[in-house]
PDB file of C-alpha atoms in Angstrom:
ATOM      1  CA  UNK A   1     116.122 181.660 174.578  1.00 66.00           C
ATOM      2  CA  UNK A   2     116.913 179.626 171.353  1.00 85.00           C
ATOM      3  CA  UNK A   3     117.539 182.316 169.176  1.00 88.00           C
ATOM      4  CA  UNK A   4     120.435 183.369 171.040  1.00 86.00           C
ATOM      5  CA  UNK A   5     122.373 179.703 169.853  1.00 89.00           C
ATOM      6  CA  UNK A   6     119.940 178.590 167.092  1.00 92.00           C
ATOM      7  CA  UNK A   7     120.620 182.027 165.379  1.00 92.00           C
ATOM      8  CA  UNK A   8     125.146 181.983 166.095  1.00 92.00           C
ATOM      9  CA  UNK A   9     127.241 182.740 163.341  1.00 91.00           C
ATOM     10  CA  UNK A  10     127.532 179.851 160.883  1.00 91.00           C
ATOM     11  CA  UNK A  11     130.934 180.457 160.455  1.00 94.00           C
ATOM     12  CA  UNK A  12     131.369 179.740 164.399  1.00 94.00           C
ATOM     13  CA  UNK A  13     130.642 175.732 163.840  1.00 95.00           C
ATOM     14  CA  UNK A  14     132.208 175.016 160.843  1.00 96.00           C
ATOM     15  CA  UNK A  15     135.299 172.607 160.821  1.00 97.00           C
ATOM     16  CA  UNK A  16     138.690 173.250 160.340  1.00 97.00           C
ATOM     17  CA  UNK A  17     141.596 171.052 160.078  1.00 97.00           C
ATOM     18  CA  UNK A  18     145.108 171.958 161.327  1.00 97.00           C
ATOM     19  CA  UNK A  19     148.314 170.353 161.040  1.00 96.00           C
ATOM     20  CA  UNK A  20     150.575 170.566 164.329  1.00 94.00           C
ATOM     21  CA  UNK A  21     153.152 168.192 165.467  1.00 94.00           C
ATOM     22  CA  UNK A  22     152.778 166.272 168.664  1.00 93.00           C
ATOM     23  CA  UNK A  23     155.358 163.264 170.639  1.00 88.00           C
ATOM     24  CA  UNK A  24     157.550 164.486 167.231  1.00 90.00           C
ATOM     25  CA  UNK A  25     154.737 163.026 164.806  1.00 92.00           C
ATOM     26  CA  UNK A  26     152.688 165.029 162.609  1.00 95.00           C
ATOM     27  CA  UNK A  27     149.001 164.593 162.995  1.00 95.00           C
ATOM     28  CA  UNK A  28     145.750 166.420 161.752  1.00 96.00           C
ATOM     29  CA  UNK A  29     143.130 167.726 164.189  1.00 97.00           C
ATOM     30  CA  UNK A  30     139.672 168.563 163.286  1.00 98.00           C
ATOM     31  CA  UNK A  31     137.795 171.140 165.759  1.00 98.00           C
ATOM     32  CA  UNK A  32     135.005 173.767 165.375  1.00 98.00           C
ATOM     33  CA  UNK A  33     136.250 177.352 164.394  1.00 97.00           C
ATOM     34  CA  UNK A  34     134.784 178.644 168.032  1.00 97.00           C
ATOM     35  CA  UNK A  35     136.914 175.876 169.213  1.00 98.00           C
ATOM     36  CA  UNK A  36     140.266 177.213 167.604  1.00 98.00           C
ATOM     37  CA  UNK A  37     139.753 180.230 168.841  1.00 98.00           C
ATOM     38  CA  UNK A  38     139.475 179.471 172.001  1.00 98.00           C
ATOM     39  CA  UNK A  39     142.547 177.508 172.107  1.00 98.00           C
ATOM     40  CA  UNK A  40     144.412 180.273 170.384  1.00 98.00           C
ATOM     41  CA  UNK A  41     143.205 182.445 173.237  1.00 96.00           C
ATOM     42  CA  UNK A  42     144.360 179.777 176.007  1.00 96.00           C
ATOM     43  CA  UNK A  43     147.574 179.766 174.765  1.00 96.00           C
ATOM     44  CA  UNK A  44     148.568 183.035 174.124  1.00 95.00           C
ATOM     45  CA  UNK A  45     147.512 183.848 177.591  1.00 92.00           C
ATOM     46  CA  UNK A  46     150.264 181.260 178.428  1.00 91.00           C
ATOM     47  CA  UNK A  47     152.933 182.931 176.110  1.00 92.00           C
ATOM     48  CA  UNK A  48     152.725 180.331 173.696  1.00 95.00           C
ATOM     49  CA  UNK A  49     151.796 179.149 169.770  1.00 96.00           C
ATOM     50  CA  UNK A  50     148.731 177.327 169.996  1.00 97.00           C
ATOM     51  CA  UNK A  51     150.896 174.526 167.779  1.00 96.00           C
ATOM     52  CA  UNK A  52     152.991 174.540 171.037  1.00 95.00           C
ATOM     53  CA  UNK A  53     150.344 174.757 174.093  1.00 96.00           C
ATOM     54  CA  UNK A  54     148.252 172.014 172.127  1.00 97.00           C
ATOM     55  CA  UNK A  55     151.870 169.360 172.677  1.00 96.00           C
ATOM     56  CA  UNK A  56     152.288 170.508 176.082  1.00 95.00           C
ATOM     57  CA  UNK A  57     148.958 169.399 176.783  1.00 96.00           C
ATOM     58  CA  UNK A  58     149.359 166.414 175.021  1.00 96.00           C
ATOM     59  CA  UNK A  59     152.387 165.202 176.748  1.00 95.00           C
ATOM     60  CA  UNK A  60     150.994 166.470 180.207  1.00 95.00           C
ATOM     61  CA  UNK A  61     147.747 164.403 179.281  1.00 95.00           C
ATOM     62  CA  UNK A  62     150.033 161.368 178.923  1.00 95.00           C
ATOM     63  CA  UNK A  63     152.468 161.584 181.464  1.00 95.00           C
ATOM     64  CA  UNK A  64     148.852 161.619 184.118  1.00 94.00           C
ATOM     65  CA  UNK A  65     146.547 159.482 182.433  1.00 94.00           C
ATOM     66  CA  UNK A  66     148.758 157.094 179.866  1.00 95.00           C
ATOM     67  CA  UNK A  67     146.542 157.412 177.515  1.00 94.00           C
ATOM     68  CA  UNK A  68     144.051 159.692 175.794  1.00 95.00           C
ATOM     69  CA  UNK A  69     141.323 158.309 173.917  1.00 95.00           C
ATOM     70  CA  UNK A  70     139.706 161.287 171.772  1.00 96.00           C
ATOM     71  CA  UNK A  71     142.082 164.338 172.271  1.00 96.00           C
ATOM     72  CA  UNK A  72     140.077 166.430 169.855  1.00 97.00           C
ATOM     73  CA  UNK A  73     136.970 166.604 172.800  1.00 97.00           C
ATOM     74  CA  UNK A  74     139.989 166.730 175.353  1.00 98.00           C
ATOM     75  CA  UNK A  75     140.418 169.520 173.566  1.00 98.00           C
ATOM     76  CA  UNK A  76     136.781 170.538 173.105  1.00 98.00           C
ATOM     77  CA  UNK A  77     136.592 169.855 177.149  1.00 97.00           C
ATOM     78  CA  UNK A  78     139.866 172.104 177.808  1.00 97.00           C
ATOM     79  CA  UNK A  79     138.263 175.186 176.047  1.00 97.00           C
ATOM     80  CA  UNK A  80     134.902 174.476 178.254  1.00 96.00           C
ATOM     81  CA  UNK A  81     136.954 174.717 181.641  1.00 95.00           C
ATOM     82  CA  UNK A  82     138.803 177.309 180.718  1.00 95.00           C
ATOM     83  CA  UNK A  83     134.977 179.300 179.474  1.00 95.00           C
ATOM     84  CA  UNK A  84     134.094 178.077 183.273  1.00 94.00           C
ATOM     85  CA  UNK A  85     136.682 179.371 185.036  1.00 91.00           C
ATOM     86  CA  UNK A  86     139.639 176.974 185.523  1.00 87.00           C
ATOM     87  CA  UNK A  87     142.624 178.934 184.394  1.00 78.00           C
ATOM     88  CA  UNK A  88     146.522 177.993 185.326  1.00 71.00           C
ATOM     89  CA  UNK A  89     147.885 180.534 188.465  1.00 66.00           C
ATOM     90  CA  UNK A  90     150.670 182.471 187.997  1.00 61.00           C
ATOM     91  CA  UNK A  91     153.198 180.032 188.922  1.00 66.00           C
ATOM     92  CA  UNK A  92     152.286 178.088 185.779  1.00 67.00           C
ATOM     93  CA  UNK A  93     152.156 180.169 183.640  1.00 60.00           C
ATOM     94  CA  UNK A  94     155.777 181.657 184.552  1.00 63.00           C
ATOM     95  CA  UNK A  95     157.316 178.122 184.142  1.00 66.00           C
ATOM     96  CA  UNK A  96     155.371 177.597 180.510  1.00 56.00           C
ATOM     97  CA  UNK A  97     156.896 180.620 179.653  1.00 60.00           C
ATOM     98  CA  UNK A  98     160.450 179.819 180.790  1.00 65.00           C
ATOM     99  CA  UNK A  99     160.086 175.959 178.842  1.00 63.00           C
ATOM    100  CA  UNK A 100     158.914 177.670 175.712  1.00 58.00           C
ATOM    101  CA  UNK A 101     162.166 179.901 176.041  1.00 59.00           C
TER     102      UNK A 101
END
């Protein structure tokens, strides 16, 4: 049963930084490749950059909780619902698309 994780693409794991802008600051954030592509996947299922899903979530984030304390495992957390299951209706989706008009 190990093999199947213990034996995963190297390439999978390693880190990569990108630079996106969020709340109109520019900020580095550091997340597994598997991670990236994950959140590239989220977000073009929402019609949008990942640069641009990634703020939306931020500011959502915000606007519910006031704060976020590690956004990079918010981030790592996202990509784990999302592999679960838990993916925005329709609705949603529709009015992302219209915002990121």
């Amino acid at each position: 049963m190990c093999k199947v994780f213990a034996g995963q693409d190297p390439k999978g794991y390693r880190q990569i930084n990108r630079s996106i802008r969020i709340a109109g600051h520019s900020t580095s954030i550091q997340l597994e490749a598997t991670f990236w592509d994950l959140l590239d996947e989220i977000a073009s299922s929402q019609g949008l950059t990942t640069p641009k899903f990634i703020s939306k979530l931020y500011d959502e984030a915000i606007e519910i909780n006031g704060e976020i304390p590690n956004f990079a495992s918010m981030l790592r957390t996202t990509c784990a619902l999302y592999l679960r299951g838990h993916k925005p209706g329709t609705d949603e989706i529709d009015a992302l698309k219209r915002q990121a008009a």
